[in-house]
Structure formats: C-alpha cells, structure tokens
Coordinates of C-alpha atoms and ligand atoms in Angstrom, one line a residue:
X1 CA 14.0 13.9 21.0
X2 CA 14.1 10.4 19.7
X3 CA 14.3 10.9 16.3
X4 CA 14.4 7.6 13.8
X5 CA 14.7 7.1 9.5
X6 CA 12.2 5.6 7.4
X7 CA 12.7 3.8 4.3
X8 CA 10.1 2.8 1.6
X9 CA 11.5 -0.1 -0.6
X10 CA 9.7 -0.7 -3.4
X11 CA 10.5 -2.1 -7.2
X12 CA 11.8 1.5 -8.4
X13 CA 12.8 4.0 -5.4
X14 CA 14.3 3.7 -2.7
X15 CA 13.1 6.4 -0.4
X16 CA 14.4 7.5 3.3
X17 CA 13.4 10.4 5.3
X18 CA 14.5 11.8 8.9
X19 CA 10.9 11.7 10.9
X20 CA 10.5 13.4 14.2
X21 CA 8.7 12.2 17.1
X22 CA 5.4 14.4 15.7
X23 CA 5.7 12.4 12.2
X24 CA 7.1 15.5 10.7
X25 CA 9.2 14.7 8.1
X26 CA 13.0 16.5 8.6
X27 CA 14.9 15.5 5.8
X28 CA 14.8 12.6 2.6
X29 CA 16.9 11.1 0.2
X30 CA 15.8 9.2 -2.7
X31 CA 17.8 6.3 -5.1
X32 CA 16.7 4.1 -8.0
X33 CA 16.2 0.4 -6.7
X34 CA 19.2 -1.8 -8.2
X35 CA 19.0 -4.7 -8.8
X36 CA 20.2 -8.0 -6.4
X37 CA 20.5 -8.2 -3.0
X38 CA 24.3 -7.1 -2.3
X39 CA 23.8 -3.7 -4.4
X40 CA 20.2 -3.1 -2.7
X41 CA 21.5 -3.3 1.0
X42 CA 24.7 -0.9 -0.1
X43 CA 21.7 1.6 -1.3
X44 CA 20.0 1.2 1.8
X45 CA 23.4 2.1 3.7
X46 CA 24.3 4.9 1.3
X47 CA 20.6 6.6 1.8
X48 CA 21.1 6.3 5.3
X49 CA 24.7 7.2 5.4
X50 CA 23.6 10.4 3.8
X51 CA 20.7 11.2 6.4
X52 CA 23.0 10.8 9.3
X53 CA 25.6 12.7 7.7
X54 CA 24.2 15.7 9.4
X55 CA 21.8 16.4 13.1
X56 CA 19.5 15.4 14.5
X57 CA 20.9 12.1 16.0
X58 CA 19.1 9.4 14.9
X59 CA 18.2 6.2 17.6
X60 CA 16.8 3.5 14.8
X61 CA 16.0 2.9 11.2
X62 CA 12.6 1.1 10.2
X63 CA 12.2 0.1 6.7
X64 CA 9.1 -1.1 4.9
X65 CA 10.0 -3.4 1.5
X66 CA 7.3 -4.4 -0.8
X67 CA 7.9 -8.1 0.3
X68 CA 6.9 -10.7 2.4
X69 CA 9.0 -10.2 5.6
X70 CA 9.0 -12.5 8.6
X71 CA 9.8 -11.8 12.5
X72 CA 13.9 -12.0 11.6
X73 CA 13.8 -9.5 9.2
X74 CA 14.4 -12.0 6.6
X75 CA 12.7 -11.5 3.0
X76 CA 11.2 -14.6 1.6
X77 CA 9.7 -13.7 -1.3
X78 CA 9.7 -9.9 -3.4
X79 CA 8.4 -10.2 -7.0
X80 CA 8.8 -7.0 -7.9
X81 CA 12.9 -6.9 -6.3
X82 CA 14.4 -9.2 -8.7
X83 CA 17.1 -11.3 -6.6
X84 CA 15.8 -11.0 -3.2
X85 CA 15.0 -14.4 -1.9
X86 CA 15.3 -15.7 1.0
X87 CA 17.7 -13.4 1.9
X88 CA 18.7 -12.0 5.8
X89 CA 18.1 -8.5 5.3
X90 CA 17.5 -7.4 8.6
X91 CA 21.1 -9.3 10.1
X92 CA 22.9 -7.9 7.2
X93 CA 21.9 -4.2 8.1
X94 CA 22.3 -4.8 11.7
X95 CA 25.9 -5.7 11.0
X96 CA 27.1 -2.7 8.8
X97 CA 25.1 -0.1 11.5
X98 CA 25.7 0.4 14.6
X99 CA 21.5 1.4 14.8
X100 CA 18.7 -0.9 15.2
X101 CA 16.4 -2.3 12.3
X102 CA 13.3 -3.1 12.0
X103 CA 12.0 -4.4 9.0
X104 CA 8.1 -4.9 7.9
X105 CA 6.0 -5.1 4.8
X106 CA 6.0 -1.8 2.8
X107 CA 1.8 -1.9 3.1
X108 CA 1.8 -3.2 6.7
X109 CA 4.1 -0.1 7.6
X110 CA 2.0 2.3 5.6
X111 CA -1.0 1.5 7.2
X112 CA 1.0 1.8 10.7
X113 CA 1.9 5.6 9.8
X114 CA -1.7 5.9 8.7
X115 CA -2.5 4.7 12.3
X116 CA -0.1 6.7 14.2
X117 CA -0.4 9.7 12.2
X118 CA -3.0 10.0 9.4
X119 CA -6.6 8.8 8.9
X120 CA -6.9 6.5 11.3
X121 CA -5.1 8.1 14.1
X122 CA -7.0 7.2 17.3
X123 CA -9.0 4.4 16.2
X124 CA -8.4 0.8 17.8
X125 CA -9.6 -1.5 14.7
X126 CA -8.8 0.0 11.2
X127 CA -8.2 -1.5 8.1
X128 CA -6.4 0.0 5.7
X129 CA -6.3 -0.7 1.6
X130 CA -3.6 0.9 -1.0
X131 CA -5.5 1.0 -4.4
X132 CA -2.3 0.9 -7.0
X133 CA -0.7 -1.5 -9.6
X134 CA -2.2 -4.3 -7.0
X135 CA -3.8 -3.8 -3.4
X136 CA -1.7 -3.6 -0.7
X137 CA -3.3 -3.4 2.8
X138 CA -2.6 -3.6 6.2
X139 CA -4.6 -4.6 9.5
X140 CA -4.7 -2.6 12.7
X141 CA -6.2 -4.8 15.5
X142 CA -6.8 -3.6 18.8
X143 CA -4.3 -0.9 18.6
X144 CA -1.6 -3.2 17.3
X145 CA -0.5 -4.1 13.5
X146 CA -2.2 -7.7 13.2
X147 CA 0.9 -9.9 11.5
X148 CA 0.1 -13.1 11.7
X149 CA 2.1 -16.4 12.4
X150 CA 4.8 -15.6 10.4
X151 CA 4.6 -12.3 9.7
X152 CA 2.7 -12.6 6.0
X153 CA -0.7 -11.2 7.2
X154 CA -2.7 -8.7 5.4
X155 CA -1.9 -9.8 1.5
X156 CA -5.9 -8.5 1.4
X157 CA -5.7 -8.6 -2.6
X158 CA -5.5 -12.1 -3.0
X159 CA -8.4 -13.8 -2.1
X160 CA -11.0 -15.1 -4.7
X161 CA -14.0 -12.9 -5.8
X162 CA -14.2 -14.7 -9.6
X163 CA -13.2 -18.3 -10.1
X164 CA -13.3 -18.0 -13.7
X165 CA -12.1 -14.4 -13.0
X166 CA -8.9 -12.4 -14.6
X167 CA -5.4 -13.8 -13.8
X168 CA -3.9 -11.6 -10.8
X169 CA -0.5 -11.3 -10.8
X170 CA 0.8 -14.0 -8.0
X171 CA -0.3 -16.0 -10.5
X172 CA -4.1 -17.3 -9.2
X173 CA -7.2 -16.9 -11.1
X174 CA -9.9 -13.8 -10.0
X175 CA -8.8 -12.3 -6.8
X176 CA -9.8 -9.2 -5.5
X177 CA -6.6 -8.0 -6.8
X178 CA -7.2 -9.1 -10.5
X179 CA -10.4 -7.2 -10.4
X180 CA -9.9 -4.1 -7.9
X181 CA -6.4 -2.9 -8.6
X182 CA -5.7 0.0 -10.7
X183 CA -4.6 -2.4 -13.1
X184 CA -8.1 -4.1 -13.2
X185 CA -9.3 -0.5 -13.6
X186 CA -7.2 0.0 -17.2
X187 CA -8.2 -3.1 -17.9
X188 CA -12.1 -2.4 -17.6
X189 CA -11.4 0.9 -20.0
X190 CA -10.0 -1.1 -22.7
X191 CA -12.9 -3.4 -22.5
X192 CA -15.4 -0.5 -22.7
X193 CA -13.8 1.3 -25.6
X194 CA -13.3 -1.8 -27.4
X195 CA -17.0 -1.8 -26.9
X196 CA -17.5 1.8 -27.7
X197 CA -18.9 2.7 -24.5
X198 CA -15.9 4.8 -22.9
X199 CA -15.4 7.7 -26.3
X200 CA -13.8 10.4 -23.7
X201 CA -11.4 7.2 -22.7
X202 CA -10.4 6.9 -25.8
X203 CA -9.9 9.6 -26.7
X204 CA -7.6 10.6 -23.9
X205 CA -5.3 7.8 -24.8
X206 CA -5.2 9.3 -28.2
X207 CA -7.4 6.7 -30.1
X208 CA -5.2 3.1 -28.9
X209 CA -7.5 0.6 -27.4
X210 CA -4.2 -0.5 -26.4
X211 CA -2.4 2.2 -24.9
X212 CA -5.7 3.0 -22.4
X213 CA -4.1 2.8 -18.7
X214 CA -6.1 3.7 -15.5
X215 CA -4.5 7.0 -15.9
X216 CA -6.5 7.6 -18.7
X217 CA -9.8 7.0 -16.2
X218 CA -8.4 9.4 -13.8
X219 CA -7.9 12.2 -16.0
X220 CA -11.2 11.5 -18.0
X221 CA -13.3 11.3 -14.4
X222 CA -11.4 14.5 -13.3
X223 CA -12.4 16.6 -16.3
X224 CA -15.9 15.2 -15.8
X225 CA -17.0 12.7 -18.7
X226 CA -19.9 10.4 -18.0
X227 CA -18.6 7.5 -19.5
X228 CA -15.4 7.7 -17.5
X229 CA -17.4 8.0 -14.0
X230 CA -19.8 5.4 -15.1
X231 CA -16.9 3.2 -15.6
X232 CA -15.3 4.3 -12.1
X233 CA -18.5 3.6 -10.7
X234 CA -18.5 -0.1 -11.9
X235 CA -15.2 -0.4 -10.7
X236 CA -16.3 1.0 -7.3
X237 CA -18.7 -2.1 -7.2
X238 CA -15.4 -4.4 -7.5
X239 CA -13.8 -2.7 -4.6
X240 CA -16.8 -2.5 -2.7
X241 CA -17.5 -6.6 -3.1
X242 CA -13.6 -7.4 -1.5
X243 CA -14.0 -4.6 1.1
X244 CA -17.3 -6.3 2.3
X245 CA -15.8 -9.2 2.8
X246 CA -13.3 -7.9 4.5
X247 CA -15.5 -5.8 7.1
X248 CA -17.6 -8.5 7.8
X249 CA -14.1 -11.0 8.9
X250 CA -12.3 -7.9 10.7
X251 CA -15.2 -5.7 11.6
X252 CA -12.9 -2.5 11.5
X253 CA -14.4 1.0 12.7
X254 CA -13.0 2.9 9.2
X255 CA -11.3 1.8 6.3
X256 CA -8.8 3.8 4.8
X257 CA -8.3 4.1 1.6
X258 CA -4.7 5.3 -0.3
X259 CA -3.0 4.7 -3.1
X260 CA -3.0 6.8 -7.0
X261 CA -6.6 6.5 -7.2
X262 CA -7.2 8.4 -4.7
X263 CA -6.1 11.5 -6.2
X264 CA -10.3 10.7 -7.1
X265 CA -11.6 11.6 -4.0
X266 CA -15.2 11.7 -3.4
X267 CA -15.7 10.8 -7.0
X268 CA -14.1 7.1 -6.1
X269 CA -15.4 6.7 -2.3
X270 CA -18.8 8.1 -3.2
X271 CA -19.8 5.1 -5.1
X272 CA -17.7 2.4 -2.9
X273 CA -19.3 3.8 -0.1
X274 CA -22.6 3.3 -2.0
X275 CA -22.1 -0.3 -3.2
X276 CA -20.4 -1.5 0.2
X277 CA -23.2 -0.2 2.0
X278 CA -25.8 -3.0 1.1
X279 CA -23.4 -5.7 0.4
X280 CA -21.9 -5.5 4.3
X281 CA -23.9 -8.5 6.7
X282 CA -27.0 -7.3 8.3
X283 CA -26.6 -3.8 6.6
X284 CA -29.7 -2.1 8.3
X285 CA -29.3 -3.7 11.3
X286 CA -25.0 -2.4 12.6
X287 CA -23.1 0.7 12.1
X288 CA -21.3 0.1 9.5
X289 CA -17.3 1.5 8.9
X290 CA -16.6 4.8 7.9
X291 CA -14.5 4.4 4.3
X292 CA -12.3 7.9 4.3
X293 CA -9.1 8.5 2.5
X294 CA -5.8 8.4 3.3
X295 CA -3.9 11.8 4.7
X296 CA -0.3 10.9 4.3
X297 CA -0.3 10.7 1.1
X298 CA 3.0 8.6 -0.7
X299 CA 5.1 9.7 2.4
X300 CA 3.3 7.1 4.4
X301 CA 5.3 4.1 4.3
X302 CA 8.5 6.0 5.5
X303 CA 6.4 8.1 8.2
X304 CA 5.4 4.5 9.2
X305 CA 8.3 3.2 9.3
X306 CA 9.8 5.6 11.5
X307 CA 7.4 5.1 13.9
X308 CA 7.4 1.4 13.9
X309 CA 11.4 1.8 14.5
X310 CA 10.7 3.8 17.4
X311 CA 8.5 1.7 19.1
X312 CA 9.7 -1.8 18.4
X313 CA 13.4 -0.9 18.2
Ligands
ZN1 ZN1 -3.4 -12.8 -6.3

C-alpha cells in the first residue's frame, strides 16, 4: 500500500494527515503556524515526525502552502506567512527527510484532491473556486493540474471586474477577489445595514454596523431572513460575473465550488447558477458547466496533497 502525508500550510494551522491510496484519511496532527521560515520548516518536520512515529510506512510527503510556489519547490512570495520569501522550502525539507517532497499551492492542491477524490472525480476539464477570506482556485486541464510557466497559475481572484472597484488585497483596485470573497460579502452587509436594508443582519451582529462579518450573512440566510438571502443573492451576481469569465476562457465541464460559504448550499449555488446562466457566451446556444459543491470539505488540501505526492513523487 503506498501510503503518503498531506500537509495544508496556511497563515494559522499547520495541518498533516496520513492518507491512504482510497483518499481515506488514517491519522492527523495539527500546529499553530509560527512565524519565519526556520521555525515553520521545524513545524513541518515535527508534524511529520509525529505521523511517522507509528505504521503505516509512509513513501512521500506533499504539502500545499498558501503561497506562490514554483517547479523547485521554492516559495516566492506568501502574504499571509510573514518571513517566507524567496525561500527553498522544498530543498530544505528534502535535506532533513530521508522522503520525497512535493510542494504546490495550497488551492492548486485542493482542487487536485477535489479531482482525484471529491466533486470532480472523473471529469477531464474542471475548475475549481474556494469562496473564503479571498478566492483561491485551481485549474484541472485535460486530466492534469494546469500550472503554468512558472508554476503561479490559477490566482483566479485577481483579475479586474471594477476599475473603480474595492481595493483587493494584493493591493489592485476591483478584482473578482475584492468583490466575490467572503470578505466582499461582509462588506456588502455593512453597506446594507448602514442603509437599513439588511435589519435581521444587524441585528445578528448585535446592533454594530461595524462588527457585521460574512458570518453574520450565513447565520442570518440559514435561519431564513429575506434581507439576508436577498443580499446573498446579489452577492451571487458578483460570483457569477468572474465565474463567467472564467468558463468562457477554460470552458470546464463543472465548477466546483468550496470554501466557508458553502456551508450555504443550495441557498448560494441556486442563485450563481441563476446569474451565470445568462451571462456565460452564447448561453442558449452550448451546454453549459455544471456549478456543484465541494465534497471534501476543509480536509481537501491535505487529501490533495497526498495524492499529488504519490503521483509526482
Ligand atoms: Zn487582487
């Protein structure tokens, strides 16, 4: 059984898990991020240290950073890793295990385990968008993760919707991102309330304008207020408007959807689905992509991971 590990590196957690050859996941250890490249690398070997510490044998490790990453495992650029620039990641792992690494994006390898193992399991061209504090997404073309020249492909939030638009946090003016992140979402509430036009909003953020998050939206959409699902739906015309675009350059087969909105279900893909159908080219006249959500759930990027480690290894 060729059983690898799995890490998901982001700005708080570092998570690894044992995966089997099936995607099932065996066993998982979490840490808090640290900060600085020596202490995050001696986290990485402690998690793994501790997964290995009992069977099965593992053959490989694959970790997915929120980062740009190129073909040498090195991390160029991480703004939410304080201290990790430019740095050799990859070499410096390889040296202190005796296992090989492979290193990708953190949304590139959740949309692989997605692929392999989730919603989009079986299909050839899929495209795949993570709905959080940003958008993450990754590409799958022809069967294969699409990675570009230098491995940077698939930053799908940062393209321009809105010139004039809000500022999106690489530091650009009206991407996708800036308007169809969860962020953008909170954003929109404390618009509407400022206006008076989301009360059961409000309300669940105790009153503050302020304090209104797109948590607040969830909960308020869940318990079924108007105003909040009228806001989502609005909303779900900003995602729709960069997933459009996006269909009609990649023309993938289904579009996957993760990430803490989610948790929304039907209540958020009903009215993407809706606004993306129209606004796709030559709507009437082509099938047009299935938009489902994601099955894997936050376990994702370490499922993918694994798999990517076991294939590329
Ligand atoms: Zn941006």
């Amino acid at each position: 059984m060729s059983t690898t590990i799995g890490m998901d590196i982001g700005g708080t957690n570092v998570r690894g898990a044992i995966v089997a050859e099936d995607g099932t996941v065996v066993r998982e250890e979490h840490r808090h991020t640290p900060r600085g490249f020596a202490a995050l690398s001696d986290t990485i070997l402690d998690v793994v240290a501790d997964l290995r510490s009992g069977p099965p044998e593992v053959i490989a490790v694959g970790i997915g950073i929120a980062a740009l990453v190129d073909f040498d495992g090195r991390v160029h650029f991480a703004p939410n890793l304080p201290g990790l620039v430019n740095v050799p990641l990859r070499d410096q792992l390889n040296e202190a295990l005796d296992l090989p690494v492979v290193i990708d994006n953190d949304a590139n390898v959740a949309a692989w385990g997605e692929a392999v193992y989730g919603a989009a399991a079986g299909v050839r061209d899929a495209l795949l968008i993570t709905l959080g504090t940003g958008i993450g997404g990754g590409i799958i073309a022809g069967g294969a993760l699409y990675r570009g020249g230098h491995g940077f492909a698939a930053e799908i939030g940062h393209f321009t919707v809105e010139p004039d638009g809000p500022l999106c946090a690489c530091g650009e003016r009206g991407h996708w991102e800036a308007i169809a992140s969860g962020t953008a979402l909170g954003r929109m509430a404390r618009e509407a309330a400022a206006a008076g036009a989301a009360p059961s909003i409000l309300a669940a953020a105790g009153g503050h304008v302020d304090a209104i998050t797109g948590y607040h939206v969830t909960g308020a959409v869940l318990a079924g207020e108007p105003d909040a699902q009228q806001l989502l739906d609005r909303y779900a015309v900003n995602v729709a408007i960069g997933l459009a675009g996006l269909a009609n350059i990649l023309d993938p087969t289904r579009i996957v959807v993760s990430g803490g909105l989610i948790d929304l279900g039907e209540r958020l893909l009903d009215p993407v689905r809706h606004a993306f159908a129209g606004r796709i080219e030559g709507a009437a006249l082509r099938p047009a992509p299935d938009i489902v959500a994601a099955t894997l759930g936050d376990r994702a990027g370490m499922i993918g991971a694994a798999a990517l480690a076991r294939a590329e290894r």
